[in-house]
Coordinates of C-alpha atoms and ligand atoms in Angstrom, one line a residue:
M1 CA 12.5 6.7 26.6
V2 CA 8.9 6.9 27.8
P3 CA 8.5 6.3 31.6
T4 CA 6.2 3.4 32.5
Y5 CA 3.5 5.6 33.9
G6 CA 3.4 7.4 30.6
R7 CA 2.9 4.2 28.7
L8 CA 0.1 3.2 31.1
L9 CA -1.6 6.6 30.8
A10 CA -1.3 6.3 27.0
A11 CA -2.8 2.8 27.1
A12 CA -5.7 4.0 29.3
C13 CA -6.5 6.9 27.0
A14 CA -6.3 4.6 24.0
L15 CA -8.8 2.2 25.6
A16 CA -11.3 5.0 26.1
T17 CA -11.6 5.7 22.4
T18 CA -10.9 2.4 20.6
A19 CA -14.2 0.8 21.3
N20 CA -14.7 0.1 17.6
A21 CA -11.1 -0.6 16.5
V22 CA -10.3 -2.9 13.7
V23 CA -8.2 -6.0 14.6
P24 CA -4.5 -5.6 13.6
I25 CA -3.4 -7.7 10.7
E26 CA -0.3 -9.8 10.8
V27 CA 1.8 -12.0 8.5
D28 CA 1.5 -15.8 8.8
G29 CA 3.5 -17.6 6.1
K30 CA 2.2 -16.4 2.7
D31 CA -0.9 -14.8 4.2
F32 CA -2.0 -11.7 5.9
V33 CA -4.3 -12.8 8.7
N34 CA -6.5 -11.3 11.3
S35 CA -4.4 -11.4 14.5
E36 CA -7.4 -12.5 16.6
N37 CA -9.2 -15.2 14.7
G38 CA -6.6 -16.1 12.1
D39 CA -8.9 -15.5 9.2
R40 CA -7.1 -14.7 6.0
F41 CA -7.1 -11.1 5.0
Q42 CA -7.1 -10.2 1.4
V43 CA -6.4 -6.6 0.3
L44 CA -9.4 -5.0 -1.4
G45 CA -8.0 -1.6 -1.9
V46 CA -7.4 1.7 -3.6
D47 CA -4.4 3.9 -3.9
Y48 CA -5.2 7.2 -2.2
Q49 CA -3.2 10.3 -2.9
P50 CA -5.6 13.2 -3.6
G51 CA -3.8 16.0 -5.4
G52 CA -0.8 13.8 -6.0
T53 CA 2.6 14.0 -4.4
S54 CA 2.9 17.7 -4.9
A55 CA -0.1 18.3 -2.6
V56 CA 1.9 17.0 0.5
N57 CA 3.7 19.7 2.6
N58 CA 3.9 20.9 6.1
Q59 CA 0.3 22.0 6.3
T60 CA -1.6 19.2 4.6
D61 CA -1.4 15.6 3.5
P62 CA -4.1 13.0 2.6
L63 CA -4.8 12.2 6.3
S64 CA -4.9 15.7 7.7
E65 CA -8.3 17.1 6.5
R66 CA -11.1 15.5 8.5
D67 CA -14.0 16.4 6.2
D68 CA -12.2 15.1 3.1
C69 CA -11.4 11.8 4.9
L70 CA -15.0 11.5 6.1
R71 CA -16.3 11.9 2.5
D72 CA -13.8 9.5 1.1
A73 CA -14.2 6.8 3.8
A74 CA -18.0 6.9 3.4
L75 CA -17.6 6.5 -0.4
M76 CA -15.0 3.8 -0.1
Q77 CA -17.3 1.9 2.2
Q78 CA -19.9 1.9 -0.6
L79 CA -17.2 1.0 -3.1
G80 CA -16.3 -2.1 -1.0
V81 CA -12.7 -1.6 -0.1
N82 CA -10.9 -2.6 3.1
T83 CA -7.5 -1.0 2.5
I84 CA -5.9 2.2 1.2
R85 CA -2.3 2.8 0.3
I86 CA -0.9 6.3 0.7
Y87 CA 2.4 7.2 -0.9
N88 CA 3.4 10.4 0.8
L89 CA 2.6 11.7 4.2
S90 CA 4.1 14.4 6.5
P91 CA 5.3 12.9 9.8
T92 CA 4.7 16.2 11.7
L93 CA 1.0 16.6 11.0
N94 CA -1.9 15.4 13.2
H95 CA -3.6 12.4 11.6
D96 CA -5.8 11.3 14.4
E97 CA -9.2 12.3 13.1
C98 CA -8.7 10.9 9.6
V99 CA -7.2 7.7 10.8
S100 CA -10.0 7.2 13.3
I101 CA -12.5 7.8 10.5
F102 CA -10.9 5.1 8.3
N103 CA -10.7 2.8 11.3
A104 CA -14.4 3.3 12.1
A105 CA -15.1 2.5 8.5
G106 CA -13.1 -0.8 8.8
I107 CA -10.4 0.4 6.4
Y108 CA -6.7 -0.4 6.9
M109 CA -3.7 1.6 5.7
I110 CA -0.6 0.6 3.9
L111 CA 1.8 3.5 4.1
D112 CA 4.9 4.4 2.2
V113 CA 7.5 5.9 4.5
N114 CA 9.3 8.1 1.9
S115 CA 8.8 11.6 0.8
P116 CA 9.7 13.2 -2.5
L117 CA 11.2 16.1 -0.6
Y118 CA 14.9 15.9 0.4
P119 CA 16.1 14.2 2.6
G120 CA 13.1 11.9 2.6
Y121 CA 14.0 9.5 -0.2
I122 CA 16.7 7.2 -1.6
D123 CA 18.0 8.5 -4.9
R124 CA 18.3 5.5 -7.2
T125 CA 21.1 7.1 -9.1
A126 CA 23.3 7.7 -6.0
P127 CA 21.8 5.8 -3.1
W128 CA 25.0 6.1 -1.0
E129 CA 24.4 9.9 -0.9
T130 CA 20.8 9.8 0.3
Y131 CA 21.1 6.9 2.7
T132 CA 21.8 9.2 5.7
R133 CA 20.7 9.9 9.3
D134 CA 18.6 12.8 7.9
Y135 CA 16.7 10.4 5.7
Y136 CA 15.6 8.6 8.8
T137 CA 13.9 11.7 10.2
Q138 CA 11.3 11.1 7.6
V139 CA 11.2 7.3 7.8
F140 CA 11.2 6.9 11.6
G141 CA 9.0 10.0 11.8
I142 CA 6.3 8.1 9.8
I143 CA 6.7 4.9 11.8
E144 CA 6.3 6.9 15.0
A145 CA 3.3 8.8 13.7
F146 CA 1.4 5.7 12.7
K147 CA 2.7 2.9 15.0
D148 CA -0.2 3.1 17.5
Y149 CA -3.1 2.9 15.1
P150 CA -4.7 -0.5 14.9
N151 CA -5.5 0.0 11.2
T152 CA -1.9 0.5 10.2
L153 CA -1.5 -2.6 8.1
A154 CA 2.1 -2.3 6.8
F155 CA 4.9 0.0 5.7
F156 CA 6.5 0.2 2.3
A157 CA 10.2 0.9 2.5
G158 CA 10.3 1.9 -1.1
N159 CA 8.2 2.2 -4.3
E160 CA 9.8 1.4 -7.7
V161 CA 13.2 2.5 -6.6
I162 CA 14.7 -0.4 -8.6
N163 CA 14.5 -0.1 -12.4
E164 CA 16.6 -1.4 -15.3
D165 CA 19.3 1.1 -14.6
S166 CA 19.5 0.6 -10.8
V167 CA 19.8 -3.1 -10.5
E168 CA 23.3 -3.1 -9.2
Q169 CA 23.4 -1.0 -6.1
V170 CA 19.9 -0.1 -5.1
P171 CA 18.7 -3.6 -4.1
Q172 CA 21.3 -3.6 -1.3
Y173 CA 20.3 -0.2 -0.1
M174 CA 16.6 -1.1 0.0
R175 CA 17.4 -4.2 2.0
A176 CA 19.4 -2.0 4.3
V177 CA 16.5 0.3 4.7
Q178 CA 14.3 -2.7 5.6
R179 CA 16.9 -3.9 8.1
D180 CA 17.0 -0.5 9.8
M181 CA 13.2 -0.1 9.8
K182 CA 12.6 -3.5 11.3
E183 CA 15.2 -3.1 14.0
Y184 CA 13.5 0.2 14.9
I185 CA 10.1 -1.5 14.9
A186 CA 11.4 -4.3 17.1
N187 CA 12.8 -1.9 19.6
H188 CA 10.0 0.7 19.8
L189 CA 6.7 -0.8 18.6
D190 CA 4.1 -2.9 20.4
R191 CA 3.5 -5.1 17.4
P192 CA 5.6 -6.0 14.4
I193 CA 4.0 -3.9 11.7
P194 CA 5.2 -5.6 8.5
V195 CA 7.7 -3.9 6.1
G196 CA 7.9 -4.6 2.4
Y197 CA 8.9 -3.3 -1.0
S198 CA 6.7 -2.2 -3.9
A199 CA 8.1 -3.2 -7.3
A200 CA 7.5 -2.1 -10.8
D201 CA 6.4 -4.8 -13.2
I202 CA 9.6 -5.1 -15.1
R203 CA 9.3 -8.7 -16.2
P204 CA 13.0 -9.4 -17.0
I205 CA 14.0 -8.6 -13.4
L206 CA 10.7 -9.2 -11.5
E207 CA 11.4 -12.7 -10.2
D208 CA 14.9 -11.7 -9.2
T209 CA 13.6 -8.7 -7.3
L210 CA 11.1 -10.9 -5.5
N211 CA 13.8 -13.4 -4.7
Y212 CA 16.3 -10.8 -3.6
F213 CA 13.9 -9.2 -1.1
M214 CA 12.3 -12.4 0.2
C215 CA 15.3 -14.5 1.1
E216 CA 16.7 -14.6 4.6
D217 CA 20.2 -13.8 5.5
E218 CA 21.6 -14.8 8.9
D219 CA 24.1 -11.9 8.8
Y220 CA 21.2 -9.4 8.6
P221 CA 18.3 -11.2 10.2
T222 CA 15.8 -8.3 9.8
S223 CA 16.6 -7.3 6.3
H224 CA 14.2 -9.4 4.3
S225 CA 10.8 -8.2 3.2
D226 CA 7.8 -9.3 5.2
F227 CA 5.6 -9.0 2.1
F228 CA 5.9 -7.9 -1.5
G229 CA 3.9 -5.4 -3.6
L230 CA 3.7 -5.5 -7.4
N231 CA 2.6 -2.5 -9.5
S232 CA 1.3 -4.1 -12.6
Y233 CA -0.8 -2.8 -15.5
S234 CA -0.7 -5.8 -17.8
W235 CA -4.4 -6.5 -17.7
C236 CA -6.0 -3.9 -20.1
G237 CA -9.6 -3.8 -21.3
D238 CA -11.1 -7.2 -22.0
A239 CA -7.9 -9.1 -21.4
T240 CA -7.9 -12.7 -20.1
Y241 CA -5.9 -14.5 -17.5
E242 CA -3.5 -15.6 -20.2
T243 CA -3.3 -12.6 -22.5
S244 CA -2.7 -10.3 -19.5
G245 CA 0.2 -12.5 -18.4
Y246 CA -1.5 -12.9 -15.0
D247 CA -0.9 -16.7 -15.5
D248 CA 2.8 -16.1 -15.5
L249 CA 2.7 -13.9 -12.5
T250 CA 0.7 -16.5 -10.6
D251 CA 3.2 -19.1 -11.4
M252 CA 6.1 -16.9 -10.5
V253 CA 4.6 -16.0 -7.1
S254 CA 3.4 -19.6 -6.3
D255 CA 6.7 -20.4 -4.6
S256 CA 6.8 -17.2 -2.6
T257 CA 7.2 -17.5 1.1
I258 CA 5.7 -14.2 2.0
P259 CA 2.4 -12.5 1.1
V260 CA 2.4 -10.9 -2.4
F261 CA -0.3 -8.5 -3.7
F262 CA -0.8 -5.9 -6.4
S263 CA 0.2 -2.6 -4.9
E264 CA -1.1 -0.9 -8.1
Y265 CA -3.4 -2.3 -10.8
G266 CA -5.9 -0.9 -13.2
C267 CA -4.6 -0.3 -16.8
N268 CA -6.4 2.7 -18.3
E269 CA -5.6 2.1 -22.0
V270 CA -9.2 1.0 -22.6
Q271 CA -11.8 3.3 -21.1
P272 CA -14.0 3.2 -19.2
R273 CA -12.3 0.6 -17.2
Q274 CA -14.5 -2.5 -16.5
F275 CA -12.1 -4.1 -14.0
T276 CA -12.7 -7.6 -15.2
E277 CA -9.4 -8.5 -13.6
V278 CA -11.0 -8.3 -10.2
Q279 CA -12.7 -11.7 -10.8
A280 CA -9.3 -13.2 -11.7
I281 CA -7.4 -11.6 -8.8
Y282 CA -9.8 -12.9 -6.2
G283 CA -10.6 -16.1 -8.0
T284 CA -9.7 -19.6 -6.8
E285 CA -6.5 -19.8 -8.8
M286 CA -4.9 -16.5 -8.0
T287 CA -5.8 -16.4 -4.4
Q288 CA -3.4 -19.3 -3.9
S289 CA -0.6 -17.0 -4.8
F290 CA -1.8 -13.4 -4.3
S291 CA -3.3 -11.5 -1.4
G292 CA -5.5 -9.2 -3.4
G293 CA -4.6 -5.7 -4.6
L294 CA -5.0 -2.0 -4.8
V295 CA -6.6 -0.2 -7.7
Y296 CA -4.7 2.9 -8.9
E297 CA -6.2 5.3 -7.9
Y298 CA -9.0 6.9 -6.0
T299 CA -9.0 10.5 -7.3
Q300 CA -8.8 11.6 -10.8
E301 CA -5.4 13.3 -11.5
E302 CA -3.6 14.4 -14.6
N303 CA -2.6 10.9 -15.5
D304 CA -6.3 9.8 -15.8
Y305 CA -6.6 6.9 -13.5
G306 CA -9.3 8.2 -11.2
L307 CA -12.5 6.6 -9.7
V308 CA -13.8 9.9 -8.4
K309 CA -13.3 13.5 -9.5
L310 CA -12.9 16.3 -6.9
N311 CA -14.7 19.3 -8.5
D312 CA -13.5 22.8 -8.1
N313 CA -16.7 23.9 -6.4
G314 CA -16.1 21.4 -3.5
T315 CA -18.4 18.7 -4.8
I316 CA -17.4 15.2 -5.8
T317 CA -18.4 13.1 -8.8
L318 CA -18.3 9.3 -8.8
L319 CA -16.9 8.5 -12.3
V320 CA -18.2 5.5 -14.2
D321 CA -15.1 3.5 -13.2
F322 CA -16.2 3.8 -9.6
E323 CA -19.5 2.1 -10.4
N324 CA -17.8 -0.5 -12.6
L325 CA -15.4 -1.4 -9.8
Q326 CA -18.1 -1.5 -7.2
N327 CA -20.1 -3.9 -9.4
Q328 CA -17.0 -6.2 -9.7
Y329 CA -16.4 -6.2 -6.0
A330 CA -20.1 -6.9 -5.3
E331 CA -19.7 -10.2 -7.2
L332 CA -17.0 -11.5 -4.9
D333 CA -17.7 -14.4 -2.5
M334 CA -16.1 -12.9 0.6
D335 CA -16.8 -16.0 2.7
R336 CA -14.7 -18.1 0.3
I337 CA -12.0 -15.5 0.1
S338 CA -11.5 -15.2 3.9
A339 CA -11.7 -18.9 4.4
S340 CA -9.0 -19.5 1.8
N341 CA -5.3 -19.7 2.5
A342 CA -2.2 -19.7 0.5
T343 CA 0.0 -21.3 3.2
Q344 CA 1.1 -24.2 1.1
T345 CA 3.5 -26.8 2.2
S346 CA 6.6 -25.5 0.5
A347 CA 6.5 -22.1 2.1
R348 CA 9.8 -22.3 3.9
P349 CA 12.0 -19.3 4.0
V350 CA 14.8 -19.5 1.5
T351 CA 18.4 -18.6 2.4
C352 CA 20.0 -15.8 0.4
S353 CA 22.5 -16.9 -2.2
P354 CA 23.7 -15.7 -5.6
D355 CA 22.0 -18.8 -7.1
L356 CA 18.6 -17.2 -6.6
I357 CA 19.3 -14.5 -9.1
Q358 CA 18.8 -15.4 -12.9
N359 CA 19.4 -12.1 -14.7
S360 CA 23.1 -11.3 -14.9
T361 CA 22.5 -7.6 -14.5
F362 CA 20.8 -7.9 -11.1
S363 CA 22.7 -7.6 -7.9
T364 CA 24.0 -10.9 -6.3
N365 CA 25.6 -9.0 -3.5
F366 CA 23.8 -9.6 -0.2
T367 CA 26.4 -7.7 1.9
L368 CA 24.5 -4.6 3.1
P369 CA 25.9 -1.1 3.4
A370 CA 26.8 -0.2 7.0
K371 CA 24.4 2.1 8.8
P372 CA 25.1 5.8 8.3
P373 CA 26.6 7.6 11.3
G374 CA 24.0 8.3 14.0
V375 CA 21.4 5.8 12.8
Q376 CA 22.2 3.1 15.3
R377 CA 21.6 5.6 18.0
L378 CA 18.2 6.5 16.6
I379 CA 17.4 2.8 16.5
D380 CA 18.5 2.2 20.1
D381 CA 17.1 5.3 21.7
G382 CA 14.2 6.1 19.5
Y383 CA 13.5 9.1 17.3
D384 CA 12.8 11.8 19.9
E385 CA 10.6 14.1 17.8
V386 CA 7.8 11.7 18.4
N387 CA 4.4 12.6 17.0
A388 CA 2.6 9.4 17.9
G389 CA -1.0 9.5 16.8
Q390 CA -3.9 7.7 18.6
L391 CA -7.5 7.0 17.8
V392 CA -10.0 9.7 18.8
D393 CA -13.8 9.7 18.8
V394 CA -15.4 10.1 15.4
E395 CA -17.7 13.1 15.9
S396 CA -19.7 13.1 12.8
E397 CA -21.0 10.5 10.4
D398 CA -22.6 12.9 8.0
I399 CA -20.6 14.1 5.0
P400 CA -21.0 17.8 4.2
Q401 CA -20.1 17.6 0.5
T402 CA -22.5 17.1 -2.3
V403 CA -21.9 13.9 -4.3
Y404 CA -22.9 13.3 -7.9
N405 CA -22.9 10.0 -9.8
H406 CA -21.5 9.8 -13.3
R407 CA -24.8 10.8 -14.8
G408 CA -24.7 14.0 -12.9
E409 CA -27.5 13.0 -10.5
E410 CA -27.1 13.9 -6.9
V411 CA -26.4 11.0 -4.6
T412 CA -28.1 11.5 -1.3
G413 CA -27.8 9.8 2.1
V414 CA -24.1 9.1 2.0
R415 CA -22.9 8.6 5.6
L416 CA -20.0 7.0 7.4
N417 CA -21.2 3.5 8.6
V418 CA -19.3 3.0 11.9
L419 CA -18.7 -0.7 12.0
A420 CA -18.7 -2.8 15.2
S421 CA -15.5 -3.6 16.9
G422 CA -13.3 -6.1 15.0
Q423 CA -15.1 -5.7 11.7
S424 CA -13.4 -4.6 8.5
N425 CA -15.3 -3.3 5.5
E426 CA -16.6 -5.6 2.9
P427 CA -18.4 -5.1 -0.4
G428 CA -22.1 -4.7 0.3
N429 CA -21.6 -3.5 3.9
S430 CA -22.7 0.1 3.3
T431 CA -26.3 0.8 3.6
S432 CA -26.3 4.4 2.4
G433 CA -26.3 6.0 -1.0
S434 CA -26.3 4.8 -4.6
G435 CA -24.8 1.9 -6.4
S436 CA -27.2 -0.3 -8.1
G437 CA -25.5 -3.7 -8.4
S438 CA -26.5 -4.7 -11.9
S439 CA -23.6 -6.6 -13.3
S440 CA -23.1 -7.1 -17.0
D441 CA -19.6 -8.2 -17.8
S442 CA -18.4 -10.6 -15.3
D443 CA -16.9 -13.0 -17.8
S444 CA -13.2 -12.6 -17.7
D445 CA -12.5 -15.3 -20.2
S446 CA -14.0 -13.5 -23.1
D447 CA -12.1 -12.8 -26.2
D448 CA -8.8 -11.5 -27.4
G449 CA -7.8 -8.6 -25.2
G450 CA -5.7 -6.0 -27.0
N451 CA -2.8 -6.0 -24.6
A452 CA -0.5 -8.7 -23.7
A453 CA 1.9 -8.8 -20.8
G454 CA 4.8 -6.6 -21.2
I455 CA 2.9 -3.4 -21.9
L456 CA 3.8 -1.6 -18.7
S457 CA 3.0 1.7 -17.4
V458 CA 4.0 2.8 -14.0
P459 CA 2.2 6.1 -13.4
F460 CA 3.1 6.8 -9.8
G461 CA 6.7 5.8 -10.2
L462 CA 7.0 8.0 -13.2
L463 CA 5.4 10.9 -11.4
T464 CA 7.8 10.4 -8.5
A465 CA 10.8 10.1 -10.8
T466 CA 9.7 13.3 -12.5
L467 CA 9.3 15.1 -9.2
L468 CA 12.7 13.8 -8.0
A469 CA 14.3 15.0 -11.2
F470 CA 12.8 18.3 -10.6
F471 CA 13.9 18.5 -7.0
M472 CA 17.4 17.4 -7.8
L473 CA 17.9 20.2 -10.4
Ligands
NAG501 C1 8.4 22.7 7.0 O1 8.6 23.3 8.2 C2 9.9 23.4 8.6 C3 9.9 24.0 10.0 O2 8.9 24.9 10.2 C4 10.7 24.2 7.6 O3 12.1 24.3 8.0 C5 10.6 23.5 6.3 O4 11.3 24.3 5.3 C6 9.2 23.4 5.9 N1 9.1 22.6 4.7 C7 8.3 22.8 3.7 C8 8.4 21.9 2.5 O5 7.5 23.8 3.7
NAG502 C1 18.0 -8.8 -17.8 O1 17.3 -7.6 -17.4 C2 17.4 -6.6 -18.4 C3 16.6 -5.4 -17.8 O2 17.2 -5.0 -16.6 C4 16.8 -7.0 -19.7 O3 16.9 -6.0 -20.6 C5 17.4 -8.2 -20.2 O4 16.8 -8.7 -21.3 C6 17.4 -9.3 -19.1 N1 18.2 -10.5 -19.6 C7 17.6 -11.7 -19.6 C8 18.5 -12.8 -20.0 O5 16.5 -11.9 -19.3
NAG503 C1 -20.1 21.7 -9.1 O1 -19.3 21.3 -10.2 C2 -19.7 20.2 -10.9 C3 -18.7 19.8 -11.9 O2 -18.3 20.9 -12.7 C4 -21.1 20.5 -11.5 O3 -21.6 19.3 -12.2 C5 -22.1 20.8 -10.4 O4 -23.3 21.2 -11.0 C6 -21.5 22.0 -9.6 N1 -22.4 22.1 -8.4 C7 -22.7 23.3 -7.9 C8 -23.6 23.2 -6.7 O5 -22.3 24.3 -8.3
NAG504 C1 -5.6 -23.6 5.6 O1 -5.6 -23.3 6.9 C2 -6.2 -24.3 7.8 C3 -6.3 -23.7 9.1 O2 -5.3 -22.9 9.5 C4 -5.3 -25.5 7.7 O3 -5.8 -26.5 8.5 C5 -5.2 -26.0 6.3 O4 -4.2 -27.0 6.2 C6 -4.7 -24.9 5.4 N1 -4.8 -25.3 4.0 C7 -3.8 -25.3 3.2 C8 -4.0 -25.7 1.8 O5 -2.7 -25.0 3.6
NAG505 C1 29.0 -5.8 -1.9 O1 28.4 -4.7 -1.2 C2 29.3 -4.2 -0.1 C3 28.4 -3.2 0.6 O2 28.0 -2.2 -0.2 C4 30.5 -3.7 -0.7 O3 31.4 -3.3 0.4 C5 31.3 -4.8 -1.4 O4 32.4 -4.3 -2.1 C6 30.3 -5.4 -2.5 N1 31.0 -6.6 -3.0 C7 31.1 -6.8 -4.3 C8 31.8 -8.1 -4.7 O5 30.8 -5.9 -5.1
NAG506 C1 -20.6 -7.0 6.1 O1 -21.0 -8.0 5.2 C2 -20.7 -9.3 5.6 C3 -21.1 -10.2 4.4 O2 -22.3 -10.0 3.9 C4 -21.4 -9.7 6.8 O3 -21.0 -11.0 7.2 C5 -21.0 -8.7 7.9 O4 -21.8 -9.0 9.1 C6 -21.3 -7.3 7.5 N1 -20.9 -6.4 8.5 C7 -21.6 -5.3 8.8 C8 -21.0 -4.4 9.8 O5 -22.6 -5.0 8.2

């Protein structure tokens, strides 16, 4: 327990350095909103895991290297994003400089609390064995590490843990993890940072997954998701709203009572990617159901989804996908998007019941597993290996690395643009560097589109599963 004067001191120190903090985001019905002015917040984001999961260890993670974060935050400002999602972090490292850089850039963070390293994950083949007190040293460690940053937008309790083969037991365990995380948050955090689940786009069980996580249960009042993330790769190449199956997704999500967004999108079957789906995702139809999305992914890795390539000699190349996405973002009408809301009349929480579940393979059991021994005590007393971060001054706005565009030309003048207090980044806010905004292919209604809904690839989940298989050998 922190004595009162400790809290006061911490608050005073925080004040000295948060002059240009972003405003925390909160959930209001189906929307994410700015907690000060109530404006709707739509996720314009990228998934950010340079080097992949295997690059995370005791010494380094995506938010531990200041110069890398400075480079990436400055480039992401030019790209036009306001949010990053990070899959794997180490709770013991110091993240202050990186998080402060992203905060200054007006960029929020959605953080997965799990780790691919034992004991930091729920094993979908035997959840009862990995749902332990030791598991929570990772989960509560991440919550503690990030709870005091204003740009921590949300936590993911799990990513694609449920698949066709784990529909029976895993849903209960994931709700149990949400229950425990939200009890911990209620006891130890100053604000209710939202907790949700990130689902694979497995259409036969997708609606059941959403319904299972979203419904409220009076026996476990903290166990429902505060929001829902969907990893979907059904819009490939020059697809349309219909051929991509986005129309079905929009229908499915229209009755949701919580915010829903794409936690991964950006099919790479047709290259280079034009990202025509951006106009659909932020268009008038879909914004009534969805709260935006995150493009998979910022850096080029083996699975070939990158927007930028980190070169071996320490330079960085903006791939053509970067420019294509930047051009799509630049066409968005941000005034309309932040003035919109999805808080429709029927958005009343639904009570959990087996009737909500359609597919007979999916769990209808809403009785949650009991907390493992020792976990209630952590929830009551707090996790004592606290490594709570706080904002620090951003000391440099100049990025040391050389940047090339996809034509191999050097891009000069890339700097971090420190935004005024309360601002989040928007397309077009960055004054520095390249990015000519000539747009050619904005028409998302054009022709056949080679790929219909149902062609699914789940790169990060696959990667995680592979790694897990490896670690479980
Ligand atoms: C991390 O550090 C701890 C303590 O120093 C050590 O026990 C553990 O094995 C390390 N883990 C990795 C993955 O290096
Ligand atoms: C139920 O879900 C499974 C996948 O988990 C799928 O193979 C099956 O077709 C679904 N059944 C129905 C009736 O949708
Ligand atoms: C660094 O590597 C990139 C990619 O291989 C290359 O285009 C660039 O010329 C190199 N720059 C320097 C300074 O060596
Ligand atoms: C949108 O939000 C405004 C202000 O909160 C509210 O007055 C209006 O009814 C909402 N519109 C819809 C369609 O819910
Ligand atoms: C439902 O889940 C609980 C907790 O895991 C378990 O004890 C119970 O046996 C399950 N009920 C059924 C009908 O499977
Ligand atoms: C960012 O762009 C928006 C829309 O053009 C504008 O309203 C806002 O003031 C800009 N913010 C900054 C810090 O430039």
